[in-house]
Amino acid sequence: MKFSTRAIHVGQEADPTTGATIVPIYQTSTYTQSAVGEHKGFDYSRTVNPTRSALEAQLASLENARYCSAFASGMAATAAVLNICSAGDHIVVTDDLYGGTYRLFSRVLNRYGMRFTYVDMSDLDAVRAAIVAETKLIWIETPTNPLLKVVDIAAVSALRDPQRTTVVVDNTFASPYFQQPLALGADVVVHSTTKYIGGHSDVVGGAAMTDRAEIYDIIKFHQNAVGGVPGPHDAWLTMRGAKTLALRMREHAANAARVAEFLEGHDEVERVYYPGLASHPQHAIAKAQMSGFGGMLSFVLRGPVERAFAFARETQLFSLAESLGGVESLLCHPARMTHGSIPKEDRERRGVTDGLLRLSVGIEDCDDLIADLRRAIERSARG
Ligand SMILES: *Cc1c(COP(=O)(O)O)cnc(C)c1O
């Protein structure tokens, strides 16, 4: 079965007790047992819940993975995957990274004796140099946030010894529709399902997928032992959103491509970052490892940084908000919003300057989106 069919059918069998076509929201914490130790495979909802299991089957299928564990957030999924590591282990990480992941690594897990090295993974020599004997895990984010750098997943995966080092890809930006990291050599995929998979900005969630049973066991153990699980209603909303992922991603990417071209051709725009543009430094890698370029892009307006703030006040369809991946278009100022927790000097060195603006291009009519951007650019020039 192909992607769209799997999104709608895998894990979505009619309810065995009633025939309900749509998987019910099993709003229960526990299950009645027929005798001591005799039950239908369900004992307690932190451990297992039928609505969550349906979501896990659906999401595993979307990443072409054997296993999936769903979590209450992308960060909970990330923390569970890092349970592969113990004190003394070393982790190599993409330097242009989701701010919350950086915070988890640098302010929580480092206190447990894990060591993190951040490298620009578009430079393979830098990745090779960062790998040491204790390197237990390589954490790849691609395309990166907010600069949309592209990391060659197959090339980075080929640099490590698979017996010793696990490769994880945060696939949130591309979505499984456009990028399949397991097929490129990665061992684990992590998602913030809050973004494209849920797709409607109405539920927070996360997931981790893998083909490897021994890794799944570690993640699953952590899911039950720590308990960062989604409730049945959240699992259900995520599952409903994921059914239309293919449809939405095609529209997000088509709109983002048009917006990127519009911005790149505009006299008042200094620079556009979008993997689908021929001017993007890793365009060739993006073309080889992704089947589409997604809905995220960043750009810098000409003139003083105040102009970026003025622009952010002037858009009407692009709402100024954190997050991404919903049907509605969003605008974000990374230096002050998503990446505010990274020290200014560090941030600027990585290219996240005060003039940088990030767009999550939604699936509204693209003519309206471009008209909104054109008007905001003109008005921002007047201050
Ligand atoms: C949002 C996001 C996360 C964190 O997910 P939450 O669901 O907010 O916990 C991780 N990685 C990326 C790339 C994200 O955009």
Coordinates of C-alpha atoms and ligand atoms in Angstrom, one line a residue:
M1 CA 0.0 0.0 0.0
K2 CA 1.1 3.5 -0.7
F3 CA 1.5 6.4 1.8
S4 CA -1.9 8.0 1.6
T5 CA -3.7 4.6 1.9
R6 CA -1.6 3.6 4.9
A7 CA -2.3 6.9 6.6
I8 CA -6.0 6.3 6.4
H9 CA -6.1 2.5 7.0
V10 CA -3.2 1.2 9.0
G11 CA -4.3 0.7 12.7
Q12 CA -7.8 1.9 11.8
E13 CA -9.7 -1.3 11.7
A14 CA -13.4 -1.1 12.7
D15 CA -13.9 -1.5 16.5
P16 CA -14.3 -5.2 17.3
T17 CA -17.0 -4.8 19.9
T18 CA -19.3 -2.3 18.1
G19 CA -18.2 -2.1 14.5
A20 CA -17.5 1.7 15.0
T21 CA -15.7 2.6 11.7
I22 CA -13.5 5.2 13.5
V23 CA -11.3 4.1 16.3
P24 CA -13.0 5.1 19.6
I25 CA -11.4 7.3 22.2
Y26 CA -10.9 4.7 24.9
Q27 CA -11.2 7.1 27.8
T28 CA -10.2 4.6 30.5
S29 CA -7.3 4.3 32.9
T30 CA -7.9 0.6 33.6
Y31 CA -9.4 -2.6 32.3
T32 CA -11.6 -5.2 34.0
Q33 CA -9.9 -8.6 34.2
S34 CA -11.9 -11.8 34.0
A35 CA -9.7 -13.6 36.6
V36 CA -6.5 -12.8 38.4
G37 CA -3.9 -12.3 35.6
E38 CA -6.4 -12.9 32.8
H39 CA -7.0 -9.9 30.5
K40 CA -7.3 -9.0 26.9
G41 CA -3.8 -7.6 26.7
F42 CA -4.7 -4.3 28.3
D43 CA -4.1 -3.8 32.0
Y44 CA -3.4 -0.1 32.7
S45 CA -3.4 2.9 30.3
R46 CA 0.0 4.3 31.1
T47 CA 1.3 0.9 29.8
V48 CA -1.1 0.4 26.9
N49 CA -4.3 2.0 25.6
P50 CA -6.2 0.9 22.4
T51 CA -6.5 4.5 21.0
R52 CA -2.8 5.1 21.5
S53 CA -2.0 1.6 20.0
A54 CA -4.0 2.6 16.9
L55 CA -2.0 5.8 16.6
E56 CA 1.3 3.9 17.0
A57 CA 0.4 1.4 14.3
Q58 CA -0.5 4.3 11.9
L59 CA 2.7 6.3 12.6
A60 CA 5.0 3.3 12.4
S61 CA 3.5 2.6 9.0
L62 CA 4.1 6.2 7.8
E63 CA 7.8 5.9 8.6
N64 CA 7.9 2.4 7.2
A65 CA 9.1 1.3 10.6
R66 CA 8.3 -1.9 12.6
Y67 CA 7.8 -0.1 15.9
C68 CA 6.4 3.2 17.1
S69 CA 6.0 4.6 20.6
A70 CA 3.7 7.7 21.1
F71 CA 4.4 10.4 23.7
A72 CA 2.8 13.4 25.3
S73 CA 5.1 15.7 23.4
G74 CA 8.1 15.8 21.0
M75 CA 10.3 16.5 24.0
A76 CA 9.0 13.4 25.9
A77 CA 9.8 11.3 22.8
T78 CA 13.3 12.9 22.6
A79 CA 13.9 12.2 26.3
A80 CA 12.8 8.5 25.8
V81 CA 15.2 8.0 22.9
L82 CA 18.1 9.5 24.9
N83 CA 17.5 6.7 27.4
I84 CA 19.7 4.7 25.0
C85 CA 22.6 6.6 26.6
S86 CA 24.0 6.4 30.1
A87 CA 26.5 8.5 32.2
G88 CA 29.8 8.8 30.4
D89 CA 28.3 8.5 26.9
H90 CA 29.0 11.1 24.2
I91 CA 26.5 12.4 21.8
V92 CA 27.2 14.3 18.5
V93 CA 24.4 16.8 17.7
T94 CA 23.4 19.1 14.7
D95 CA 24.4 22.6 15.8
D96 CA 21.4 24.4 14.3
L97 CA 18.9 22.7 16.6
Y98 CA 15.4 23.0 17.9
G99 CA 15.7 25.2 21.0
G100 CA 13.9 22.8 23.3
T101 CA 16.1 19.9 22.3
Y102 CA 19.2 22.1 23.0
R103 CA 17.7 22.9 26.4
L104 CA 17.0 19.3 27.3
F105 CA 20.6 18.3 26.3
S106 CA 22.5 21.2 27.8
R107 CA 20.5 21.8 31.0
V108 CA 19.0 18.4 31.9
L109 CA 20.8 15.4 30.5
N110 CA 24.3 16.9 30.8
R111 CA 23.7 16.8 34.6
Y112 CA 23.4 13.0 34.3
G113 CA 26.9 12.8 32.9
M114 CA 26.2 12.7 29.2
R115 CA 28.5 14.8 27.0
F116 CA 27.3 16.7 23.9
T117 CA 29.3 18.0 21.0
Y118 CA 27.5 20.4 18.5
V119 CA 28.7 20.4 14.9
D120 CA 27.7 21.9 11.6
M121 CA 26.6 18.6 10.0
S122 CA 26.6 20.0 6.5
D123 CA 30.4 19.6 7.0
L124 CA 31.1 15.9 7.0
D125 CA 34.7 16.3 8.1
A126 CA 33.5 18.1 11.2
V127 CA 31.2 15.2 12.0
R128 CA 34.0 12.7 11.5
A129 CA 36.3 14.7 13.8
A130 CA 33.6 14.9 16.5
I131 CA 33.0 11.1 16.7
V132 CA 35.1 9.5 19.5
A133 CA 35.2 6.1 21.1
E134 CA 32.5 7.0 23.6
T135 CA 30.1 8.3 21.0
K136 CA 26.9 6.4 21.6
L137 CA 24.5 8.5 19.6
I138 CA 24.4 10.9 16.7
W139 CA 21.4 13.3 16.7
I140 CA 20.5 14.7 13.3
E141 CA 18.0 17.4 12.7
T142 CA 17.3 18.1 9.0
P143 CA 16.2 20.4 7.5
T144 CA 17.4 22.5 10.5
N145 CA 15.5 25.1 12.4
P146 CA 15.5 28.0 11.6
L147 CA 18.2 28.1 8.9
L148 CA 16.9 25.1 6.8
K149 CA 20.4 23.6 6.5
V150 CA 20.2 20.1 5.0
V151 CA 22.2 17.2 6.6
D152 CA 23.1 14.2 4.4
I153 CA 21.5 11.5 6.5
A154 CA 23.1 8.6 4.5
A155 CA 26.6 10.2 4.6
V156 CA 26.5 10.9 8.3
S157 CA 25.1 7.4 9.1
A158 CA 28.0 5.9 7.1
L159 CA 30.6 7.6 9.3
R160 CA 29.7 5.6 12.5
D161 CA 30.1 2.0 13.6
P162 CA 26.5 0.7 13.7
Q163 CA 27.4 -1.7 16.5
R164 CA 28.4 1.1 18.7
T165 CA 26.6 4.3 17.7
T166 CA 22.9 4.9 17.1
V167 CA 21.8 7.5 14.5
V168 CA 18.6 9.4 15.3
V169 CA 16.8 11.8 13.0
D170 CA 14.4 14.5 14.2
N171 CA 12.1 14.3 11.1
T172 CA 9.6 17.0 12.3
F173 CA 10.3 19.6 9.6
A174 CA 10.2 17.3 6.5
S175 CA 7.5 14.9 7.8
P176 CA 7.5 11.2 6.8
Y177 CA 5.8 12.2 3.6
F178 CA 8.9 14.0 2.2
Q179 CA 11.7 12.2 4.1
Q180 CA 12.2 8.6 5.2
P181 CA 15.4 8.5 7.4
L182 CA 15.3 4.8 8.2
A183 CA 15.6 4.0 4.5
L184 CA 18.7 6.3 4.4
G185 CA 20.5 4.4 7.2
A186 CA 19.2 6.0 10.4
D187 CA 18.2 3.8 13.3
V188 CA 15.5 5.9 14.9
V189 CA 13.1 8.7 13.8
V190 CA 11.7 11.2 16.3
H191 CA 8.7 13.5 15.6
S192 CA 7.0 16.3 17.3
T193 CA 3.5 15.3 16.1
T194 CA 2.4 18.7 17.3
K195 CA 3.6 20.0 13.9
Y196 CA 2.8 18.5 10.5
I197 CA 1.6 15.1 11.6
G198 CA -1.2 16.5 13.8
G199 CA -1.3 19.4 11.4
H200 CA -4.0 21.6 12.9
S201 CA -2.3 23.3 15.9
D202 CA -4.7 21.8 18.3
V203 CA -2.7 19.0 20.1
V204 CA 0.8 18.5 21.5
G205 CA 2.4 15.1 20.9
G206 CA 5.5 13.2 19.9
A207 CA 6.6 9.8 18.6
A208 CA 9.7 7.6 18.1
M209 CA 9.9 5.0 15.4
T210 CA 12.5 2.3 14.8
D211 CA 13.0 -1.0 13.0
R212 CA 15.3 -2.4 15.7
A213 CA 13.7 -4.5 18.4
E214 CA 16.4 -3.8 21.0
I215 CA 16.1 -0.1 20.6
Y216 CA 12.3 -0.3 20.7
D217 CA 12.5 -2.2 24.0
I218 CA 14.5 0.7 25.5
I219 CA 12.1 3.3 24.3
K220 CA 9.0 1.3 25.3
F221 CA 10.5 0.7 28.8
H222 CA 11.1 4.4 29.3
Q223 CA 7.5 5.2 28.0
N224 CA 6.0 3.0 30.7
A225 CA 8.6 3.7 33.5
V226 CA 8.6 7.5 33.1
G227 CA 5.0 7.8 31.8
G228 CA 5.1 10.7 29.3
V229 CA 2.2 9.2 27.4
P230 CA -0.5 11.0 25.4
G231 CA -4.0 10.7 26.7
P232 CA -6.5 8.9 24.5
H233 CA -8.2 12.1 23.3
D234 CA -4.8 13.6 22.2
A235 CA -3.9 10.3 20.5
W236 CA -7.2 10.4 18.6
L237 CA -6.8 14.0 17.4
T238 CA -3.2 13.2 16.2
M239 CA -4.5 10.2 14.4
R240 CA -7.2 12.1 12.7
G241 CA -4.8 14.8 11.6
A242 CA -2.3 12.2 10.2
K243 CA -4.9 10.8 7.9
T244 CA -4.6 13.9 5.6
L245 CA -0.8 14.3 5.9
A246 CA 0.0 13.6 2.3
L247 CA -2.7 16.0 1.0
R248 CA -1.5 18.8 3.3
M249 CA 2.2 18.3 2.7
R250 CA 1.8 18.6 -1.1
E251 CA -0.1 21.9 -0.6
H252 CA 2.4 23.2 2.1
A253 CA 5.3 22.5 -0.3
A254 CA 3.6 24.0 -3.3
N255 CA 2.8 27.2 -1.4
A256 CA 6.2 27.4 0.2
A257 CA 7.9 27.1 -3.2
R258 CA 5.9 29.9 -4.6
V259 CA 6.5 32.1 -1.5
A260 CA 10.2 31.4 -1.6
E261 CA 10.4 32.4 -5.3
F262 CA 8.4 35.6 -4.6
L263 CA 10.7 36.6 -1.7
E264 CA 13.9 35.7 -3.6
G265 CA 12.7 38.0 -6.5
H266 CA 11.8 40.9 -4.2
D267 CA 14.2 43.9 -4.1
E268 CA 13.7 44.4 -0.4
V269 CA 14.7 40.9 0.6
E270 CA 18.3 40.2 1.3
R271 CA 18.3 36.4 1.6
V272 CA 15.9 33.5 1.5
Y273 CA 16.6 30.1 3.1
Y274 CA 14.5 27.3 1.4
P275 CA 16.0 23.9 0.4
G276 CA 13.9 23.9 -2.7
L277 CA 15.6 26.9 -4.2
A278 CA 18.5 26.3 -6.6
S279 CA 20.4 29.0 -4.6
H280 CA 20.3 26.9 -1.4
P281 CA 23.8 25.6 -0.6
Q282 CA 22.6 22.0 0.0
H283 CA 19.9 22.0 -2.7
A284 CA 21.4 18.9 -4.4
I285 CA 21.4 16.8 -1.2
A286 CA 17.8 17.9 -0.4
K287 CA 16.8 16.9 -3.9
A288 CA 18.4 13.5 -3.4
Q289 CA 17.1 12.6 0.0
M290 CA 13.7 14.3 0.1
S291 CA 10.8 13.8 -2.2
G292 CA 9.6 17.4 -1.6
F293 CA 11.0 20.5 0.3
G294 CA 8.4 21.1 2.9
G295 CA 6.6 24.2 4.1
M296 CA 9.2 26.0 6.2
L297 CA 11.4 28.8 5.1
S298 CA 13.3 31.7 6.5
F299 CA 14.4 35.1 5.1
V300 CA 16.1 38.4 5.9
L301 CA 14.7 41.8 4.9
R302 CA 17.1 44.5 3.8
G303 CA 17.6 47.4 6.2
P304 CA 17.8 47.8 9.9
V305 CA 16.6 45.0 12.2
E306 CA 13.7 47.1 13.4
R307 CA 12.3 46.4 9.9
A308 CA 11.8 42.8 10.8
F309 CA 9.8 43.8 13.9
A310 CA 7.7 46.2 11.8
F311 CA 7.0 43.4 9.3
A312 CA 5.9 41.1 12.1
R313 CA 3.3 43.7 13.1
E314 CA 2.0 44.1 9.6
T315 CA 1.1 40.6 8.4
Q316 CA -2.6 39.7 8.6
L317 CA -2.8 36.1 7.5
F318 CA 0.6 35.0 8.9
S319 CA 0.0 35.1 12.7
L320 CA 3.0 35.9 14.9
A321 CA 3.3 32.6 16.9
E322 CA 5.7 29.9 17.9
S323 CA 5.2 26.4 16.4
L324 CA 4.7 25.3 12.8
G325 CA 3.1 22.7 10.6
G326 CA -0.5 23.6 11.0
V327 CA -2.9 24.5 8.2
E328 CA -2.7 28.2 9.0
S329 CA 0.4 30.3 8.1
L330 CA 2.6 31.4 11.0
L331 CA 5.4 33.9 11.3
C332 CA 8.2 33.7 13.9
H333 CA 11.1 35.9 14.9
P334 CA 13.6 33.1 16.0
A335 CA 16.1 35.4 17.9
R336 CA 13.4 36.7 20.2
M337 CA 11.0 33.7 20.2
T338 CA 12.0 30.0 19.5
H339 CA 15.8 30.6 19.9
G340 CA 15.7 33.3 22.7
S341 CA 17.3 30.9 25.2
I342 CA 20.5 30.6 23.1
P343 CA 23.0 33.4 24.1
K344 CA 23.1 36.2 21.5
E345 CA 26.8 35.7 20.5
D346 CA 26.2 32.0 20.0
R347 CA 23.1 32.7 18.0
E348 CA 24.6 35.3 15.7
R349 CA 27.6 33.0 15.0
R350 CA 25.2 30.4 13.8
G351 CA 23.4 32.9 11.6
V352 CA 20.3 33.4 13.7
T353 CA 20.5 37.1 13.4
D354 CA 18.0 39.7 14.7
G355 CA 16.8 40.3 11.1
L356 CA 15.9 36.7 10.5
L357 CA 12.2 35.8 10.0
R358 CA 10.8 32.3 9.8
L359 CA 7.6 31.3 8.0
S360 CA 5.5 28.2 8.4
V361 CA 3.6 28.4 5.1
G362 CA 0.1 27.1 5.5
I363 CA -2.4 25.8 3.0
E364 CA -4.5 28.9 2.5
D365 CA -4.8 30.2 -1.1
C366 CA -1.2 31.1 -2.1
D367 CA -2.3 34.3 -3.9
D368 CA -3.7 35.6 -0.6
L369 CA -0.5 34.6 1.3
I370 CA 1.7 36.4 -1.2
A371 CA -0.5 39.5 -1.2
D372 CA -0.2 39.6 2.6
L373 CA 3.6 39.3 2.5
R374 CA 3.9 42.0 -0.2
R375 CA 1.8 44.4 1.7
A376 CA 3.7 43.8 5.0
I377 CA 7.1 44.3 3.2
E378 CA 5.9 47.6 1.8
R379 CA 4.4 48.8 5.1
S380 CA 7.5 47.7 7.0
A381 CA 9.6 50.1 4.8
R382 CA 7.6 53.0 6.1
G383 CA 8.4 52.0 9.7
Ligands
LIG1 C1 8.4 21.4 18.2 C2 9.7 20.6 17.9 C3 10.2 19.7 18.9 C4 9.5 19.6 20.2 O1 8.2 19.0 20.2 P1 7.1 19.4 21.2 O2 5.9 18.6 20.7 O3 6.9 20.9 21.2 O4 7.6 18.9 22.6 C5 11.3 19.0 18.5 N1 11.9 19.1 17.3 C6 11.5 20.0 16.4 C7 12.2 20.1 15.1 C8 10.3 20.8 16.7 O5 9.9 21.7 15.7

